[in-house]
mmCIF file of C-alpha atoms in Angstrom:
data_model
loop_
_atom_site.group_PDB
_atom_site.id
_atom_site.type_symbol
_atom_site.label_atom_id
_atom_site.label_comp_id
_atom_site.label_asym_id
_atom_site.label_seq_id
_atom_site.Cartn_x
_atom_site.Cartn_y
_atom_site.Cartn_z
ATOM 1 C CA UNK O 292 21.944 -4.666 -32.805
ATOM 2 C CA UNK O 293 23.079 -6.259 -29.620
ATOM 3 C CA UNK O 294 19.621 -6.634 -28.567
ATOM 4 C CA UNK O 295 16.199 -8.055 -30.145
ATOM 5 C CA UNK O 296 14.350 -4.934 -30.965
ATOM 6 C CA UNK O 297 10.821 -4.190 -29.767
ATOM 7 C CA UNK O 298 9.522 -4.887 -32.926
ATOM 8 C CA UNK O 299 10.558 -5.440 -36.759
ATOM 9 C CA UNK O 300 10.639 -1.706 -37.995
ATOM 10 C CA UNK O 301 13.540 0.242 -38.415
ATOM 11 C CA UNK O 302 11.804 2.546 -35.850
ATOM 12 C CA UNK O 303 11.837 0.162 -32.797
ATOM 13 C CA UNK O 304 15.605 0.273 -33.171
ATOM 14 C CA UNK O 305 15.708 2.149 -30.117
ATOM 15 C CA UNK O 306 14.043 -0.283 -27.736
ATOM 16 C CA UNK O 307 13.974 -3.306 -26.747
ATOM 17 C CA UNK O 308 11.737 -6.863 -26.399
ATOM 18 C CA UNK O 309 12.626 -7.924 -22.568
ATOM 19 C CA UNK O 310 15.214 -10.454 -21.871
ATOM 20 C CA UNK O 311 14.230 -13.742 -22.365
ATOM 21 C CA UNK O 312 16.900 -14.863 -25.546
ATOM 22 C CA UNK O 313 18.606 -16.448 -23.161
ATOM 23 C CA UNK O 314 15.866 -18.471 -21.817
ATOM 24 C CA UNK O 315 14.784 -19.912 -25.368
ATOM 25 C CA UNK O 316 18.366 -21.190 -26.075
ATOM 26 C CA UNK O 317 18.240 -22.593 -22.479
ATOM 27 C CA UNK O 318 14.702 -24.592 -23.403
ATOM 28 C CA UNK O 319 16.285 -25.193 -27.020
ATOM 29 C CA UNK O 320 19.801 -27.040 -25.259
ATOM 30 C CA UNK O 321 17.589 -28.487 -23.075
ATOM 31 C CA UNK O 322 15.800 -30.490 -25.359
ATOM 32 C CA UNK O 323 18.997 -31.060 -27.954
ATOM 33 C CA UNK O 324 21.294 -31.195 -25.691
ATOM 34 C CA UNK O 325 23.081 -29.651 -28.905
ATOM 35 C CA UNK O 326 26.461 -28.026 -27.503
ATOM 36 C CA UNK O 327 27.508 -26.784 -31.385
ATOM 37 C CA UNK O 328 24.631 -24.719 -31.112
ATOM 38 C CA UNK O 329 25.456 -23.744 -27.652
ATOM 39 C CA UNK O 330 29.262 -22.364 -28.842
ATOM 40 C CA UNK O 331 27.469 -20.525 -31.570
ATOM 41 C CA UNK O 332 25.195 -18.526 -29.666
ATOM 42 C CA UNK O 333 27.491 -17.460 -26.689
ATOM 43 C CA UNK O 334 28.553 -14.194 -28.358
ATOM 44 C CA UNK O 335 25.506 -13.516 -29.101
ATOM 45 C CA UNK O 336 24.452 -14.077 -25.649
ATOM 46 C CA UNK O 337 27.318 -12.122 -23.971
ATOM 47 C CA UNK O 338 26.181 -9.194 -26.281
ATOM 48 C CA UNK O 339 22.229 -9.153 -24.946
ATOM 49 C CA UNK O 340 23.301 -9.661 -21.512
ATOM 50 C CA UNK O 341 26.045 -6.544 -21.907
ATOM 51 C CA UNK O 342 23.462 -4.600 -23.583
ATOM 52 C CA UNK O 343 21.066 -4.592 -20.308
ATOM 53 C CA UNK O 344 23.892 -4.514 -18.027
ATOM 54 C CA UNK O 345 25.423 -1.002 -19.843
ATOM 55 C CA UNK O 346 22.160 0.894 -20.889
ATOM 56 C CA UNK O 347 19.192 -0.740 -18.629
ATOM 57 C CA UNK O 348 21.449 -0.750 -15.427
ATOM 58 C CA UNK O 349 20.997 1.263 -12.224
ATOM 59 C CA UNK O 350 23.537 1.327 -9.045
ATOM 60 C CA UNK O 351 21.879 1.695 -5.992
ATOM 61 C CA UNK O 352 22.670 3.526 -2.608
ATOM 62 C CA UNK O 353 24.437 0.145 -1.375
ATOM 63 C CA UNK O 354 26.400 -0.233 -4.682
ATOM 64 C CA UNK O 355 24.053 -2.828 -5.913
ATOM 65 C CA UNK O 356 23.219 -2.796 -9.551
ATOM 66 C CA UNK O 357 19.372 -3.567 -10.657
ATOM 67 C CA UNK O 358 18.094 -2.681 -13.796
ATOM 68 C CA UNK O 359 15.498 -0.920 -15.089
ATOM 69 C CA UNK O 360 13.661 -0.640 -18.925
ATOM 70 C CA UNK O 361 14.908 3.132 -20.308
ATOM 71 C CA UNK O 362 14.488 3.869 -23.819
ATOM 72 C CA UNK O 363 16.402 7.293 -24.856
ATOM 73 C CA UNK O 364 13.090 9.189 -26.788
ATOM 74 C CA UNK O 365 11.323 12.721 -26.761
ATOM 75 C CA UNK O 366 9.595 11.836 -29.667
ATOM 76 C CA UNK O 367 5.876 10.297 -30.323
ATOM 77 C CA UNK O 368 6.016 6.364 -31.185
ATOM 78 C CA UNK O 369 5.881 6.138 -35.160
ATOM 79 C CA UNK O 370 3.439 3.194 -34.546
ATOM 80 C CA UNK O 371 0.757 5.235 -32.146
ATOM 81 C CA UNK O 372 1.621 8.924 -33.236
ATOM 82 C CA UNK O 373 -1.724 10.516 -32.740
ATOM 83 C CA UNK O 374 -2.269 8.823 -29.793
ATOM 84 C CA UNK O 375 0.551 9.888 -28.254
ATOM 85 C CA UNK O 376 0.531 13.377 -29.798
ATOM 86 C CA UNK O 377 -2.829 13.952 -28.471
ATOM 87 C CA UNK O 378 -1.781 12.601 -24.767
ATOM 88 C CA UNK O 379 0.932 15.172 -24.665
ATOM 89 C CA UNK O 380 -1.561 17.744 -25.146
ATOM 90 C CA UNK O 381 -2.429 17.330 -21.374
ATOM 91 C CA UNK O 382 0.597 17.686 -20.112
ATOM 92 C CA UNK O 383 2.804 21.145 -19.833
ATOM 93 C CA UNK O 384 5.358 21.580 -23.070
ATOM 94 C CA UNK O 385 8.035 21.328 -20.658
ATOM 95 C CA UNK O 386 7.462 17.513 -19.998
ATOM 96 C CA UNK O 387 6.324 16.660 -22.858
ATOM 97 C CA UNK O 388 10.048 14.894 -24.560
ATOM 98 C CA UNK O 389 9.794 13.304 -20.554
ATOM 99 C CA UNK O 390 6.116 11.893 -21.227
ATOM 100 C CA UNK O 391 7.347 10.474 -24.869
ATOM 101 C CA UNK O 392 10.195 8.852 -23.043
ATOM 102 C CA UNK O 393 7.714 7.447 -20.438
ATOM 103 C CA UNK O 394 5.728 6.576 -23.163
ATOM 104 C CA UNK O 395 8.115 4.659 -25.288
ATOM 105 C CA UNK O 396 9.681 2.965 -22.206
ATOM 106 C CA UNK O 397 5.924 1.621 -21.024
ATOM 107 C CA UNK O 398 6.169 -0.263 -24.221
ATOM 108 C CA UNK O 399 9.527 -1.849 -24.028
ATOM 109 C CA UNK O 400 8.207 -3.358 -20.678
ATOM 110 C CA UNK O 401 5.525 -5.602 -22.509
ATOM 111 C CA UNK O 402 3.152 -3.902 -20.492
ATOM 112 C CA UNK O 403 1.844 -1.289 -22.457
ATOM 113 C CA UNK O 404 0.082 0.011 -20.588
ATOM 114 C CA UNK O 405 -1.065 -0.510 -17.317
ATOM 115 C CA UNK O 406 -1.670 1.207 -13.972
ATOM 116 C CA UNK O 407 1.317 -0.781 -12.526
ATOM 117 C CA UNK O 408 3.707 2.075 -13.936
ATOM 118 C CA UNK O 409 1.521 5.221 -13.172
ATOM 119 C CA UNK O 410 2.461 7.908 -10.948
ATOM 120 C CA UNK O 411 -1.010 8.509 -10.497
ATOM 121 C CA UNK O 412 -3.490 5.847 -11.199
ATOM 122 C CA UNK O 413 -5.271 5.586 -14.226
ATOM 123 C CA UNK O 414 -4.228 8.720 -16.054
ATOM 124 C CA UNK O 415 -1.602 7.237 -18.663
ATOM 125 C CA UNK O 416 0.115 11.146 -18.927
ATOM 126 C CA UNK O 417 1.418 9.694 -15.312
ATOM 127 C CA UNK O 418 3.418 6.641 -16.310
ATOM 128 C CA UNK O 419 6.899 6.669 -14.922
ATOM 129 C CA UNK O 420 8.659 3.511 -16.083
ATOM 130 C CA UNK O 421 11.841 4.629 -16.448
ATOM 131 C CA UNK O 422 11.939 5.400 -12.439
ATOM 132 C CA UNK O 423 10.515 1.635 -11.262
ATOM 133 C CA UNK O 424 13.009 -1.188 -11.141
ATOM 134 C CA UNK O 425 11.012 -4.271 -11.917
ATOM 135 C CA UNK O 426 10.405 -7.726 -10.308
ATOM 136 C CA UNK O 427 10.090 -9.422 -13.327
ATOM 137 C CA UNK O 428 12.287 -7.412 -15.128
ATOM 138 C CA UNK O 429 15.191 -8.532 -12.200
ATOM 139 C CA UNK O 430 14.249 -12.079 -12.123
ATOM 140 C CA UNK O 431 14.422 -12.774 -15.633
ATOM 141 C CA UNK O 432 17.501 -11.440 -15.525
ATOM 142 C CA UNK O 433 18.908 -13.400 -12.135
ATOM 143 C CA UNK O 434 17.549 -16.718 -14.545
ATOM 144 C CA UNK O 435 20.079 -15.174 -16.845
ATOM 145 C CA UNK O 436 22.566 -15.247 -15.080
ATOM 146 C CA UNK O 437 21.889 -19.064 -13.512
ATOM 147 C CA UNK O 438 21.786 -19.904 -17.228
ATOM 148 C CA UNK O 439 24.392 -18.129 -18.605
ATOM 149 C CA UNK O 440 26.762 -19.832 -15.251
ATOM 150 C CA UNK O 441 25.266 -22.934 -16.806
ATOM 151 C CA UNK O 442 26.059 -22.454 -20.285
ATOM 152 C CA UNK O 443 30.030 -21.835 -19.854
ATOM 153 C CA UNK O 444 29.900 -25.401 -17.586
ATOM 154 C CA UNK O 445 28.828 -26.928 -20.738
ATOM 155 C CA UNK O 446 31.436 -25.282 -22.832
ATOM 156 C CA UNK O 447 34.272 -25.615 -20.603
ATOM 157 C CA UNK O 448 34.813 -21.915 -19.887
ATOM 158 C CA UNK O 449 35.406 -21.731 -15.653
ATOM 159 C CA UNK O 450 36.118 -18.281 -15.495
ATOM 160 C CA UNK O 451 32.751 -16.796 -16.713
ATOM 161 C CA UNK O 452 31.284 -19.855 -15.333
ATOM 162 C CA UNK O 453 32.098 -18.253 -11.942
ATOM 163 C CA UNK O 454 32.115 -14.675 -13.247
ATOM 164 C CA UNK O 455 27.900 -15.470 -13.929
ATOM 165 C CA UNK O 456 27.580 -17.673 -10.537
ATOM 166 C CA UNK O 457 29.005 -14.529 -9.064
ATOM 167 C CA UNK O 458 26.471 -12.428 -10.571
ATOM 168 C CA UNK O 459 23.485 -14.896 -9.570
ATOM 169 C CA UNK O 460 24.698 -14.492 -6.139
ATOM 170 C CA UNK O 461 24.759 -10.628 -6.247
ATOM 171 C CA UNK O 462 21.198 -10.094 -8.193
ATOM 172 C CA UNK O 463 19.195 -12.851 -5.583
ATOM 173 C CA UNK O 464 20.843 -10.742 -2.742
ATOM 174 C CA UNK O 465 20.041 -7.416 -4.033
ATOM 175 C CA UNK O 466 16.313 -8.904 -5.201
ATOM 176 C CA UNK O 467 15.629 -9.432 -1.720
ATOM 177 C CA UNK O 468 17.268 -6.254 -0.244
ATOM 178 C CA UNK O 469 15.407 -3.895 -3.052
ATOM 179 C CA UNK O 470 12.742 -5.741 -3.771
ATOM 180 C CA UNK O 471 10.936 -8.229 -0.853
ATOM 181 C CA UNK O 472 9.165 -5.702 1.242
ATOM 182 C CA UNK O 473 8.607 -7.421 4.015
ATOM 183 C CA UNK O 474 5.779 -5.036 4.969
ATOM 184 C CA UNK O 475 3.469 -6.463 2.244
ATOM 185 C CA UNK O 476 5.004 -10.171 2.514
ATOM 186 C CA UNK O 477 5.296 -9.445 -1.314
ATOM 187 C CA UNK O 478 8.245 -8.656 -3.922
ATOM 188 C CA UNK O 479 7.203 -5.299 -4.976
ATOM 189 C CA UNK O 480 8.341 -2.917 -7.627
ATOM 190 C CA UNK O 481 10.376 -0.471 -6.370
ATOM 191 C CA UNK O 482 10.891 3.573 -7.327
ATOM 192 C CA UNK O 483 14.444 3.628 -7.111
ATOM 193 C CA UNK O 484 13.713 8.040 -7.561
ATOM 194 C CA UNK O 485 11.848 8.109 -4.408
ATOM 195 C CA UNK O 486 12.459 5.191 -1.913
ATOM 196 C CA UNK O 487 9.327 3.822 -2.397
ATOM 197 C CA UNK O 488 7.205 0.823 -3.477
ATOM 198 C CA UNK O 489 4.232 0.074 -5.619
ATOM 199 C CA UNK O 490 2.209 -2.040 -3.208
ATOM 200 C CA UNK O 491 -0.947 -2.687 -5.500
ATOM 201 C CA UNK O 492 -1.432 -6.598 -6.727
ATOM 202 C CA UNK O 493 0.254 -7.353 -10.100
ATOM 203 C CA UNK O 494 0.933 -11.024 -10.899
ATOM 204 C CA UNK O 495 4.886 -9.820 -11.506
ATOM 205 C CA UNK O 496 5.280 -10.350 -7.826
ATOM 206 C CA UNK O 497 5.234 -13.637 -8.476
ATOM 207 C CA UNK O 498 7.638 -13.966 -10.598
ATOM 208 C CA UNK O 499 10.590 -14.858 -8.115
ATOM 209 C CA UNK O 500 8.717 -17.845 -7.582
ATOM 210 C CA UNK O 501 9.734 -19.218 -10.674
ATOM 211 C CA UNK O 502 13.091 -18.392 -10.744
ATOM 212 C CA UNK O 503 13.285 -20.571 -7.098
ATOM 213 C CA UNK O 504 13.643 -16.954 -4.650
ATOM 214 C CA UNK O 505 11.063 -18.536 -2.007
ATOM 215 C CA UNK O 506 14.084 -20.502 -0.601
ATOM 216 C CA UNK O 507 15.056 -17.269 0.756
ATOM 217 C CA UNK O 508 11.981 -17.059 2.752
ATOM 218 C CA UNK O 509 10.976 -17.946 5.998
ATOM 219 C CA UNK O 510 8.192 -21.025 6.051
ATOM 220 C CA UNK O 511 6.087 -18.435 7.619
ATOM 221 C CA UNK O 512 5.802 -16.110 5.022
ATOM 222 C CA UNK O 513 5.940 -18.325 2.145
ATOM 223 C CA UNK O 514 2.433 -19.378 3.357
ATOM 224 C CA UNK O 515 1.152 -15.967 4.365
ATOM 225 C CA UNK O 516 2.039 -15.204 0.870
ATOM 226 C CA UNK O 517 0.114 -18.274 -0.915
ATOM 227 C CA UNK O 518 -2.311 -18.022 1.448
ATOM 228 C CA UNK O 519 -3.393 -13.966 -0.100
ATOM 229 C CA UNK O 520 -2.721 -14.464 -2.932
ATOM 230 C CA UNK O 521 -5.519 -17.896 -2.914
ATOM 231 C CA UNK O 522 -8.061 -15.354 -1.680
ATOM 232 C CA UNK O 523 -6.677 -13.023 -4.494
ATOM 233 C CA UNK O 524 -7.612 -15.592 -7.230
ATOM 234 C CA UNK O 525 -10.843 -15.860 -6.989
ATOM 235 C CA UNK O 526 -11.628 -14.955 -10.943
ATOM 236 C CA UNK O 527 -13.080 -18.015 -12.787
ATOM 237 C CA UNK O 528 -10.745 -17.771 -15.909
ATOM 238 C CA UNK O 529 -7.347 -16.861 -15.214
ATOM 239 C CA UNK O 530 -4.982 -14.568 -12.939
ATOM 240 C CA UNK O 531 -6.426 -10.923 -14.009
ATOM 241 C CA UNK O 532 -3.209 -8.121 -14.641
ATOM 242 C CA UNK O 533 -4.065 -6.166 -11.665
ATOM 243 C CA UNK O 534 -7.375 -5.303 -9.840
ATOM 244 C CA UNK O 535 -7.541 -2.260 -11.476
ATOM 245 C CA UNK O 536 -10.223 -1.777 -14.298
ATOM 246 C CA UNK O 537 -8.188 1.426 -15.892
ATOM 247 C CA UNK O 538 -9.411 0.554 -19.349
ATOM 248 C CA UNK O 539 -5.763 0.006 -20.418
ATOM 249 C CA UNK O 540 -4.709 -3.712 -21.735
ATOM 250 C CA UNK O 541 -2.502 -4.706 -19.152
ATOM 251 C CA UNK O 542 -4.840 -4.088 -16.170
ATOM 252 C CA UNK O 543 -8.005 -6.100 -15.347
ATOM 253 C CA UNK O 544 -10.618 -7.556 -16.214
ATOM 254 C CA UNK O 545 -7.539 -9.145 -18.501
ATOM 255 C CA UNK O 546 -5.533 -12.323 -18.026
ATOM 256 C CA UNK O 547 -2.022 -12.851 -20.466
ATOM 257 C CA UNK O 548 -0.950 -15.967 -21.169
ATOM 258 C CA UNK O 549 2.936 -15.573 -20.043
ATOM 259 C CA UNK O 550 1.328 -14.321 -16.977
ATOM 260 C CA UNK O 551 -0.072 -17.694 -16.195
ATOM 261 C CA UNK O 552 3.151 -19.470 -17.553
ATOM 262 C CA UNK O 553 5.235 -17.715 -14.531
ATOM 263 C CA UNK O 554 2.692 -18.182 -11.889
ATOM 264 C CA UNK O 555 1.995 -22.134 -12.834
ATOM 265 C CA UNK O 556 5.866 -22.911 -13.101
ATOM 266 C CA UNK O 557 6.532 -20.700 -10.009
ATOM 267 C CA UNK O 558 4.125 -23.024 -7.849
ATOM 268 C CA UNK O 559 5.163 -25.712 -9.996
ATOM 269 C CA UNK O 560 8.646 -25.690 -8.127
ATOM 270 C CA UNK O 561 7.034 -24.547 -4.751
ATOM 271 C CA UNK O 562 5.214 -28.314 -4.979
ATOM 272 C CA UNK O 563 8.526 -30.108 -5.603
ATOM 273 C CA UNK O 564 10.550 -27.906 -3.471
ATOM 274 C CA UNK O 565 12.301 -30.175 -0.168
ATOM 275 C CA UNK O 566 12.445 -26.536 1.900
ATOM 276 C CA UNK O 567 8.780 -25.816 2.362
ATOM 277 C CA UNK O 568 6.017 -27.068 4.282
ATOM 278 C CA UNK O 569 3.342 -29.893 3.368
ATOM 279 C CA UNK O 570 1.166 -26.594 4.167
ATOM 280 C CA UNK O 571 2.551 -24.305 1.667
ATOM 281 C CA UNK O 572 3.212 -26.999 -0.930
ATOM 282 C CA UNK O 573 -0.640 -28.250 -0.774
ATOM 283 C CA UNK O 574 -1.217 -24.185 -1.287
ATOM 284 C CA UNK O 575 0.806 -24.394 -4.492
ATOM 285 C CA UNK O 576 -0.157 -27.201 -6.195
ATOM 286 C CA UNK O 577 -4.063 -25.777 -5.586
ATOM 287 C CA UNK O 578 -3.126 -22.522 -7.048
ATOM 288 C CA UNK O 579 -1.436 -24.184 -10.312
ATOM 289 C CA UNK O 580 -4.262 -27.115 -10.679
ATOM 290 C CA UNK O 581 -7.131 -24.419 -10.732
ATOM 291 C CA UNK O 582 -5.385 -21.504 -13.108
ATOM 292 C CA UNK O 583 -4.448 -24.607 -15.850
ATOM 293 C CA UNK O 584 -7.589 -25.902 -15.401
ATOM 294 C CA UNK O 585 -9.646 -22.437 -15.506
ATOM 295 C CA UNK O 586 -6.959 -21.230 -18.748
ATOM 296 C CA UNK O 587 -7.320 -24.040 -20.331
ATOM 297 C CA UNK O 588 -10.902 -24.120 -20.483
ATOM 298 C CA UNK O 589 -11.325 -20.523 -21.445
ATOM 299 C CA UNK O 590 -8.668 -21.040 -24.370
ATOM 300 C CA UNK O 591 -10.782 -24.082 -25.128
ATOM 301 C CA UNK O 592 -14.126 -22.251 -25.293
ATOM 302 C CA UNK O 593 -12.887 -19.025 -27.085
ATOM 303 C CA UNK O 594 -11.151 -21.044 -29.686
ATOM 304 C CA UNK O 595 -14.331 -23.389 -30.713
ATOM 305 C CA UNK O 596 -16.790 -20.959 -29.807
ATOM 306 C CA UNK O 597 -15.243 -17.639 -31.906
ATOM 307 C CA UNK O 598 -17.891 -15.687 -34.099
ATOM 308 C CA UNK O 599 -15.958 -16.523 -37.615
ATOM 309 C CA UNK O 600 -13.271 -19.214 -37.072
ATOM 310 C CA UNK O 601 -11.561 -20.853 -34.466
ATOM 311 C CA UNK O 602 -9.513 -18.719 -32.486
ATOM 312 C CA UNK O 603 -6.739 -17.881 -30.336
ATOM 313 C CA UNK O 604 -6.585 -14.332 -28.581
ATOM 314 C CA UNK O 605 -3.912 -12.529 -27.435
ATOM 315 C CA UNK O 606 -5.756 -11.618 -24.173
ATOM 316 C CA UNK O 607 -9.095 -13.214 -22.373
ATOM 317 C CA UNK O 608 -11.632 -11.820 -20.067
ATOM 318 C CA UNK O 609 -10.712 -13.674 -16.561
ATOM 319 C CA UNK O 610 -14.289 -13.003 -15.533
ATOM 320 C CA UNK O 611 -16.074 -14.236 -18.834
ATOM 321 C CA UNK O 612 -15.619 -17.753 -20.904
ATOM 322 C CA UNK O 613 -13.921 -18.076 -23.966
ATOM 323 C CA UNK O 614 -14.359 -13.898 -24.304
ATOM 324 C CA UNK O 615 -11.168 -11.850 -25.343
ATOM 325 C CA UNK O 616 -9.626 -9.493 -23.425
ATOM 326 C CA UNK O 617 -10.254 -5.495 -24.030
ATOM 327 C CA UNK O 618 -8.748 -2.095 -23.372
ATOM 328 C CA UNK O 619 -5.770 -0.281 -24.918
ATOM 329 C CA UNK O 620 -4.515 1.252 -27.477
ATOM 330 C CA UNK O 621 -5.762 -1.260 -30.812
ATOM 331 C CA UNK O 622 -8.371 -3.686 -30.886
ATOM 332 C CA UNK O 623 -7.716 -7.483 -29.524
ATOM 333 C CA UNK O 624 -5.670 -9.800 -31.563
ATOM 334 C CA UNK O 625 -6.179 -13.256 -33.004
ATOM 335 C CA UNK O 626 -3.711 -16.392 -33.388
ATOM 336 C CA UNK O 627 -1.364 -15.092 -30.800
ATOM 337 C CA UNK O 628 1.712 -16.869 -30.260
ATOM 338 C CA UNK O 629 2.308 -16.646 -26.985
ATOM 339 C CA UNK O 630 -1.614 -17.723 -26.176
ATOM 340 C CA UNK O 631 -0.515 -20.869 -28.261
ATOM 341 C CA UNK O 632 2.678 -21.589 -26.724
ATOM 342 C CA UNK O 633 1.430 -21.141 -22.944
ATOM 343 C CA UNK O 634 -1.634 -23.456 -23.866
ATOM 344 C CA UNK O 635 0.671 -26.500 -25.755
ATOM 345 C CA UNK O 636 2.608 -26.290 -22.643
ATOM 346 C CA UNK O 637 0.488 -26.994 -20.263
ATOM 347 C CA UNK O 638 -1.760 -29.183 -22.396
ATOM 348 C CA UNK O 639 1.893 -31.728 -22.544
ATOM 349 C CA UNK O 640 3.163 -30.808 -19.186
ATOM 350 C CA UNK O 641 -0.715 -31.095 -17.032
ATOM 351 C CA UNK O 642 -2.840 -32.431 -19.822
ATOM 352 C CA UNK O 643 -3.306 -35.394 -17.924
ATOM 353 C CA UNK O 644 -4.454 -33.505 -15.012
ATOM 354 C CA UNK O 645 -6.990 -31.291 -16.755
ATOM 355 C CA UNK O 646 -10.519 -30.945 -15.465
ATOM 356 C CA UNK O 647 -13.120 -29.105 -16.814
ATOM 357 C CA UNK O 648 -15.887 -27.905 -13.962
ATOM 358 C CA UNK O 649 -18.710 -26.833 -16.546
#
């Protein structure tokens, strides 16, 4: 398909899971060191990364290219027809094809749904997706790019080797033309349609921090920024979505597990970074001791403590121990994946580390 689809119907054939193929084979080469492997899975590669570039790309006023999700639909989702039927009854007939494309696009973000791509704050016949070029969205794909310049080192391959470096360069600049606003000391998403950004909290902004963008940063406002955004966490279980209680899934009182993977690792390299300040690295390494402590423990507790059988949830309550998340569109799910991989990570990586304060 050139892309891994949203899902494993025939019907998700028309949007995509976001970027991060590239990432597991960089984690798998990593640990095998396994350059067969790599060879292999270079076309394959290529193809992903093409498929975002030609059909999720947008060229902005300076020539810069960002990108964007965009799924091509003016039809209800096959998985959530009613629901969707039934929003588009509040909505003109003119816009209603635009609302299913809104609608289909929400979900190839992972973020389906949440206040972070409404027009207008919590009504979900708002969402606007398609216009909003993402933080996370534009660093995953920058960490691409580093990886990609990586992977044709390995292999021998200096052309695309600088071809990627190239395109590293390019994305970090345009990141932090498009995306740091400097007003908010914050990378925010940005509606490309309008000029404008979205200036309400979602943990997205700190993406960049994993993907090493604070050395672009002046001291000064790397430890503004930690210093919010430790008044910001002040929820005893995790980083909540947003501060929005909308009633959708990916707004608060709910914490996500990749969610907490990004920030940890993001002030994970702020701590061993040689460019900031004892200040701002003290900041950092409070920030990620507290949220793997305060996951952790909630993980812990909701997995021994579950009504039937030990469990894993998709989504916990950052206010409440051990208690799934809520909201959306289906109810909360069990023996998630990503809950499990987030948690074995930081259990090897911090396990030592770990305190429990109750």
């Amino acid at each position: 398909y050139g892309f891994i689809p949203n899902g494993g119907r025939i019907y998700y054939l028309n949007r995509s899971q976001p970027p991060l193929l590239i990432q597991m084979v960089r984690r798998y080469y990593e640990a095998t060191n396994d350059v067969d492997f790599l060879n292999k899975a270079m076309p394959t590669l290529e193809k992903e990364y093409q498929y975002w570039m030609t059909k999720h790309s947008v060229v902005l006023s300076d020539g810069s290219i960002l990108n964007r999700y965009h799924v091509n639909n003016s039809e209800p989702r096959p998985e959530s027809y009613m629901q969707d039927v039934n929003l588009s009854l509040s909505v003109p007939s003119s816009y209603i094809p635009s609302l299913f494309e809104q609608i289909a696009t929400g979900a190839e973000t992972g973020w389906d749904f949440s206040t972070r791509w409404m027009k207008n704050p919590p009504l979900l016949s708002s969402l606007q997706p398609s216009n909003i070029i993402p933080v996370d969205l534009n660093t995953i794909l920058y960490m691409n790019e580093v990886a990609m310049t990586f992977f044709y080192k390995v292999v021998n391959d200096e052309k695309n080797e600088l071809l990627y470096q190239q395109r590293a360069e390019d994305r970090s600049a345009a990141i932090m033309t498009y995306l740091w606003n400097p007003d908010t000391l914050a990378w925010n998403d940005y509606v490309f349609t309008n000029d404008s950004y979205i200036t309400d909290f979602y943990p997205s902004q700190l993406v960049p921090f994993w993907a090493g963008l604070f050395q672009y940063l002046q001291p000064t406002e790397l430890e503004q920024m930690l210093e919010r955004y430790t008044s910001l966490f002040i929820y005893p279980y995790g980083v909540p979505t947003s501060t929005i209680n909308s009633g959708q899934q990916w707004d608060f009182p709910n914490g996500w597990a990749p969610l907490q993977y990004f920030i940890v690792e993001g002030m994970a390299n702020i701590a061993e970074s040689s460019v900031v300040t004892p200040y701002a690295r003290n900041l950092a390494l409070n920030i990620s001791s507290d949220l793997i402590d305060d996951w952790i423990h909630t993980n812990y507790c909701g997995f021994f403590f579950s009504k039937n059988s030990p469990m894993m949830f998709e989504k916990y309550d950052v206010e409440c121990l051990g208690v799934p998340g809520k909201g959306g569109e289906y109810v909360v799910q069990d023996c998630f994946g990503w809950t499990n991989g987030v948690a074995l990570h930081f259990l090897s990586k911090y396990g030592n580390t770990i305190i429990f304060n109750e």
